[in-house]
C-alpha cells in the first residue's frame, strides 16, 4: 500500500512547492493543514482508482484475470488461428 501511496503523495505535494523535490521531508512542516487535506483527498481518489482496477484480479475466482485471458485468447485466435489451436491442445 505504501509503495503506491507515497509516490502519489510526493507528486501531489510537490505541486504545491512548484515542482521542487522534497528529498528530506523537512519542507512538509511548512505546509498548512488545508493543503495537506487537499493532497490527502487527491491521493485517496487516485489510490481508489488504482485499487478498483486491480480488485477483480485478487478476489475469489479472479474474474479480472479470467477476462484478460479470454480477451488474449480471442486476440490470438484472430491473428493466428493455428497458434491458438496449438495452445488449446497443449
CSV table of N, CA and C in Angstrom, one decimal:
chain,number,residue,atom,x,y,z
A,1,UNK,N,0.8,-1.2,0.0
A,1,UNK,CA,0.0,0.0,0.0
A,1,UNK,C,0.9,1.3,0.0
A,2,UNK,N,1.9,1.3,0.9
A,2,UNK,CA,2.7,2.5,0.9
A,2,UNK,C,3.5,2.7,-0.4
A,3,UNK,N,3.8,1.5,-1.1
A,3,UNK,CA,4.5,1.6,-2.3
A,3,UNK,C,3.7,2.4,-3.4
A,4,UNK,N,2.4,2.5,-3.3
A,4,UNK,CA,1.6,3.2,-4.2
A,4,UNK,C,1.3,4.6,-3.7
A,5,UNK,N,1.0,4.7,-2.4
A,5,UNK,CA,0.5,6.0,-1.8
A,5,UNK,C,1.6,7.0,-1.7
A,6,UNK,N,2.8,6.6,-1.3
A,6,UNK,CA,3.9,7.5,-1.1
A,6,UNK,C,4.3,8.3,-2.3
A,7,UNK,N,4.5,7.6,-3.5
A,7,UNK,CA,4.8,8.4,-4.7
A,7,UNK,C,3.7,9.4,-5.1
A,8,UNK,N,2.4,9.0,-4.9
A,8,UNK,CA,1.3,9.9,-5.2
A,8,UNK,C,1.4,11.1,-4.3
A,9,UNK,N,1.6,10.8,-3.0
A,9,UNK,CA,1.7,11.9,-2.0
A,9,UNK,C,2.8,12.9,-2.4
A,10,UNK,N,4.0,12.4,-2.7
A,10,UNK,CA,5.1,13.3,-3.1
A,10,UNK,C,4.8,14.1,-4.3
A,11,UNK,N,4.2,13.4,-5.3
A,11,UNK,CA,3.9,14.2,-6.6
A,11,UNK,C,2.9,15.3,-6.3
A,12,UNK,N,1.8,14.9,-5.6
A,12,UNK,CA,0.8,15.9,-5.4
A,12,UNK,C,1.2,17.1,-4.5
A,13,UNK,N,2.0,16.7,-3.4
A,13,UNK,CA,2.5,17.7,-2.5
A,13,UNK,C,3.6,18.6,-3.2
A,14,UNK,N,4.4,18.0,-4.1
A,14,UNK,CA,5.4,18.7,-4.9
A,14,UNK,C,4.7,19.8,-5.7
A,15,UNK,N,3.5,19.6,-6.1
A,15,UNK,CA,2.8,20.6,-6.9
A,15,UNK,C,2.6,21.9,-6.2
A,16,UNK,N,2.5,21.8,-4.8
A,16,UNK,CA,2.3,23.0,-4.0
A,16,UNK,C,3.7,23.7,-3.8
A,17,UNK,N,4.8,23.0,-4.1
A,17,UNK,CA,6.1,23.6,-4.0
A,17,UNK,C,6.7,24.0,-5.3
A,18,UNK,N,5.8,24.1,-6.3
A,18,UNK,CA,6.3,24.5,-7.6
A,18,UNK,C,7.1,23.4,-8.3
A,19,UNK,N,6.9,22.1,-8.0
A,19,UNK,CA,7.6,21.0,-8.6
A,19,UNK,C,9.0,20.7,-8.0
A,20,UNK,N,9.3,21.4,-6.9
A,20,UNK,CA,10.6,21.2,-6.3
A,20,UNK,C,10.6,19.8,-5.6
A,21,UNK,N,11.8,19.2,-5.6
A,21,UNK,CA,11.9,17.9,-5.0
A,21,UNK,C,12.0,18.0,-3.5
A,22,UNK,N,11.5,17.0,-2.8
A,22,UNK,CA,11.4,17.1,-1.3
A,22,UNK,C,12.1,15.9,-0.8
A,23,UNK,N,13.4,15.8,-0.9
A,23,UNK,CA,14.1,14.6,-0.6
A,23,UNK,C,14.1,14.3,0.9
A,24,UNK,N,14.3,15.3,1.7
A,24,UNK,CA,14.5,15.1,3.2
A,24,UNK,C,13.2,15.2,3.9
A,25,UNK,N,12.1,15.7,3.4
A,25,UNK,CA,10.8,15.8,4.0
A,25,UNK,C,10.7,16.9,5.0
A,26,UNK,N,11.7,17.7,5.2
A,26,UNK,CA,11.6,18.8,6.1
A,26,UNK,C,10.6,19.9,5.7
A,27,UNK,N,10.4,20.0,4.4
A,27,UNK,CA,9.5,21.0,3.8
A,27,UNK,C,8.0,20.8,4.2
A,28,UNK,N,7.7,19.6,4.6
A,28,UNK,CA,6.3,19.4,4.9
A,28,UNK,C,5.8,20.1,6.2
A,29,UNK,N,6.7,20.5,7.0
A,29,UNK,CA,6.3,21.3,8.2
A,29,UNK,C,5.8,22.7,7.9
A,30,UNK,N,6.2,23.1,6.7
A,30,UNK,CA,5.7,24.5,6.2
A,30,UNK,C,4.4,24.4,5.5
A,31,UNK,N,3.8,23.3,5.3
A,31,UNK,CA,2.5,23.2,4.6
A,31,UNK,C,1.4,23.3,5.6
A,32,UNK,N,0.4,24.1,5.2
A,32,UNK,CA,-0.8,24.3,6.1
A,32,UNK,C,-1.7,23.1,6.0
A,33,UNK,N,-2.5,22.9,7.1
A,33,UNK,CA,-3.3,21.8,7.2
A,33,UNK,C,-4.3,21.7,6.0
A,34,UNK,N,-4.8,22.8,5.6
A,34,UNK,CA,-5.8,22.7,4.4
A,34,UNK,C,-5.2,22.1,3.2
A,35,UNK,N,-3.9,22.5,2.9
A,35,UNK,CA,-3.2,22.0,1.8
A,35,UNK,C,-3.0,20.5,1.9
A,36,UNK,N,-2.6,20.0,3.1
A,36,UNK,CA,-2.4,18.6,3.4
A,36,UNK,C,-3.7,17.8,3.2
A,37,UNK,N,-4.8,18.4,3.6
A,37,UNK,CA,-6.1,17.8,3.4
A,37,UNK,C,-6.5,17.6,1.9
A,38,UNK,N,-6.1,18.7,1.2
A,38,UNK,CA,-6.4,18.6,-0.3
A,38,UNK,C,-5.5,17.5,-0.9
A,39,UNK,N,-4.3,17.5,-0.5
A,39,UNK,CA,-3.3,16.4,-1.0
A,39,UNK,C,-3.8,15.1,-0.6
A,40,UNK,N,-4.3,14.9,0.6
A,40,UNK,CA,-4.8,13.6,1.1
A,40,UNK,C,-6.0,13.2,0.2
A,41,UNK,N,-6.9,14.1,-0.1
A,41,UNK,CA,-8.1,13.8,-0.9
A,41,UNK,C,-7.7,13.4,-2.3
A,42,UNK,N,-6.7,14.1,-2.9
A,42,UNK,CA,-6.3,13.7,-4.2
A,42,UNK,C,-5.6,12.3,-4.2
A,43,UNK,N,-4.8,12.0,-3.2
A,43,UNK,CA,-4.1,10.8,-3.1
A,43,UNK,C,-5.1,9.6,-2.9
A,44,UNK,N,-6.1,9.9,-2.1
A,44,UNK,CA,-7.1,8.9,-1.8
A,44,UNK,C,-7.9,8.6,-3.1
A,45,UNK,N,-8.3,9.6,-3.8
A,45,UNK,CA,-9.0,9.4,-5.1
A,45,UNK,C,-8.2,8.6,-6.1
A,46,UNK,N,-7.0,8.9,-6.3
A,46,UNK,CA,-6.1,8.2,-7.2
A,46,UNK,C,-5.9,6.7,-6.7
A,47,UNK,N,-5.6,6.6,-5.4
A,47,UNK,CA,-5.4,5.2,-4.9
A,47,UNK,C,-6.6,4.4,-5.0
A,48,UNK,N,-7.8,4.9,-4.8
A,48,UNK,CA,-9.1,4.2,-5.0
A,48,UNK,C,-9.2,3.8,-6.5
A,49,UNK,N,-8.8,4.6,-7.4
A,49,UNK,CA,-8.9,4.3,-8.8
A,49,UNK,C,-8.0,3.1,-9.2
A,50,UNK,N,-6.8,3.2,-8.6
A,50,UNK,CA,-5.8,2.1,-8.9
A,50,UNK,C,-6.3,0.8,-8.3
A,51,UNK,N,-6.8,0.8,-7.1
A,51,UNK,CA,-7.3,-0.4,-6.5
A,51,UNK,C,-8.5,-1.0,-7.2
A,52,UNK,N,-9.4,-0.1,-7.6
A,52,UNK,CA,-10.6,-0.6,-8.3
A,52,UNK,C,-10.3,-1.3,-9.6
A,53,UNK,N,-9.2,-0.9,-10.2
A,53,UNK,CA,-8.8,-1.5,-11.4
A,53,UNK,C,-8.1,-2.9,-11.2
A,54,UNK,N,-7.6,-3.1,-10.0
A,54,UNK,CA,-7.0,-4.3,-9.6
A,54,UNK,C,-7.8,-5.3,-8.8
A,55,UNK,N,-8.9,-4.8,-8.3
A,55,UNK,CA,-9.8,-5.6,-7.4
A,55,UNK,C,-10.2,-7.0,-8.0
A,56,UNK,N,-10.6,-7.0,-9.2
A,56,UNK,CA,-11.1,-8.2,-9.8
A,56,UNK,C,-10.0,-9.3,-10.0
A,57,UNK,N,-8.8,-8.8,-9.9
A,57,UNK,CA,-7.6,-9.8,-10.0
A,57,UNK,C,-7.3,-10.5,-8.7
A,58,UNK,N,-7.9,-10.0,-7.6
A,58,UNK,CA,-7.5,-10.6,-6.3
A,58,UNK,C,-8.6,-11.0,-5.4
A,59,UNK,N,-9.8,-11.3,-6.0
A,59,UNK,CA,-10.9,-11.8,-5.3
A,59,UNK,C,-11.1,-13.3,-5.7
A,60,UNK,N,-11.8,-14.0,-4.9
A,60,UNK,CA,-12.1,-15.4,-5.3
A,60,UNK,C,-12.6,-15.6,-6.7
A,61,UNK,N,-12.1,-16.6,-7.4
A,61,UNK,CA,-12.4,-16.9,-8.8
A,61,UNK,C,-11.7,-16.0,-9.7
A,62,UNK,N,-11.1,-14.9,-9.3
A,62,UNK,CA,-10.3,-14.0,-10.1
A,62,UNK,C,-11.0,-13.6,-11.5
A,63,UNK,N,-12.1,-13.0,-11.5
A,63,UNK,CA,-12.8,-12.7,-12.7
A,63,UNK,C,-12.0,-11.8,-13.6
A,64,UNK,N,-11.2,-10.9,-13.1
A,64,UNK,CA,-10.5,-10.0,-13.9
A,64,UNK,C,-9.4,-10.7,-14.7
A,65,UNK,N,-8.7,-11.7,-14.0
A,65,UNK,CA,-7.7,-12.4,-14.7
A,65,UNK,C,-8.3,-13.3,-15.8
A,66,UNK,N,-9.5,-13.9,-15.5
A,66,UNK,CA,-10.2,-14.7,-16.5
A,66,UNK,C,-10.6,-13.9,-17.7
A,67,UNK,N,-11.1,-12.7,-17.4
A,67,UNK,CA,-11.5,-11.8,-18.5
A,67,UNK,C,-10.3,-11.5,-19.4
A,68,UNK,N,-9.2,-11.2,-18.8
A,68,UNK,CA,-8.0,-10.9,-19.6
A,68,UNK,C,-7.5,-12.1,-20.4
A,69,UNK,N,-7.6,-13.3,-19.8
A,69,UNK,CA,-7.2,-14.5,-20.6
A,69,UNK,C,-8.1,-14.7,-21.7
A,70,UNK,N,-9.4,-14.5,-21.5
A,70,UNK,CA,-10.4,-14.7,-22.6
A,70,UNK,C,-10.1,-13.7,-23.8
A,71,UNK,N,-9.8,-12.5,-23.4
A,71,UNK,CA,-9.5,-11.4,-24.4
A,71,UNK,C,-8.3,-11.8,-25.2
A,72,UNK,N,-7.2,-12.2,-24.5
A,72,UNK,CA,-6.0,-12.6,-25.1
A,72,UNK,C,-6.2,-13.8,-26.1
A,73,UNK,N,-7.0,-14.8,-25.6
A,73,UNK,CA,-7.3,-15.9,-26.5
A,73,UNK,C,-8.0,-15.5,-27.8
A,74,UNK,N,-9.0,-14.6,-27.7
A,74,UNK,CA,-9.7,-14.1,-28.8
A,74,UNK,C,-8.8,-13.3,-29.8
A,75,UNK,N,-7.9,-12.6,-29.2
A,75,UNK,CA,-6.9,-11.8,-30.0
A,75,UNK,C,-6.0,-12.8,-30.7
A,76,UNK,N,-5.4,-13.8,-30.0
A,76,UNK,CA,-4.5,-14.7,-30.7
A,76,UNK,C,-5.3,-15.5,-31.8
A,77,UNK,N,-6.5,-15.9,-31.5
A,77,UNK,CA,-7.3,-16.6,-32.5
A,77,UNK,C,-7.5,-15.8,-33.7
A,78,UNK,N,-7.7,-14.5,-33.6
A,78,UNK,CA,-8.0,-13.6,-34.7
A,78,UNK,C,-6.7,-13.4,-35.5
A,79,UNK,N,-5.5,-13.3,-34.8
A,79,UNK,CA,-4.3,-13.1,-35.5
A,79,UNK,C,-3.7,-14.4,-36.1
A,80,UNK,N,-3.7,-15.4,-35.3
A,80,UNK,CA,-3.1,-16.7,-35.7
A,80,UNK,C,-3.9,-17.9,-35.2
A,81,UNK,N,-4.8,-18.3,-36.0
A,81,UNK,CA,-5.7,-19.4,-35.5
A,81,UNK,C,-5.0,-20.7,-35.2
A,82,UNK,N,-4.0,-21.0,-36.0
A,82,UNK,CA,-3.2,-22.3,-35.8
A,82,UNK,C,-2.5,-22.2,-34.4
A,83,UNK,N,-1.9,-21.1,-34.1
A,83,UNK,CA,-1.2,-20.9,-32.8
A,83,UNK,C,-2.2,-21.1,-31.7
A,84,UNK,N,-3.4,-20.5,-31.8
A,84,UNK,CA,-4.4,-20.6,-30.8
A,84,UNK,C,-4.8,-22.0,-30.6
A,85,UNK,N,-5.0,-22.7,-31.7
A,85,UNK,CA,-5.4,-24.2,-31.6
A,85,UNK,C,-4.3,-25.0,-31.0
A,86,UNK,N,-3.0,-24.6,-31.3
A,86,UNK,CA,-1.9,-25.3,-30.6
A,86,UNK,C,-1.9,-25.1,-29.1
A,87,UNK,N,-2.1,-23.9,-28.7
A,87,UNK,CA,-2.2,-23.6,-27.2
A,87,UNK,C,-3.3,-24.4,-26.6
A,88,UNK,N,-4.4,-24.5,-27.2
A,88,UNK,CA,-5.5,-25.3,-26.6
A,88,UNK,C,-5.2,-26.8,-26.5
A,89,UNK,N,-4.5,-27.3,-27.5
A,89,UNK,CA,-4.3,-28.8,-27.5
A,89,UNK,C,-3.1,-29.1,-26.5
A,90,UNK,N,-2.2,-28.2,-26.3
A,90,UNK,CA,-1.1,-28.5,-25.4
A,90,UNK,C,-1.4,-28.3,-24.0
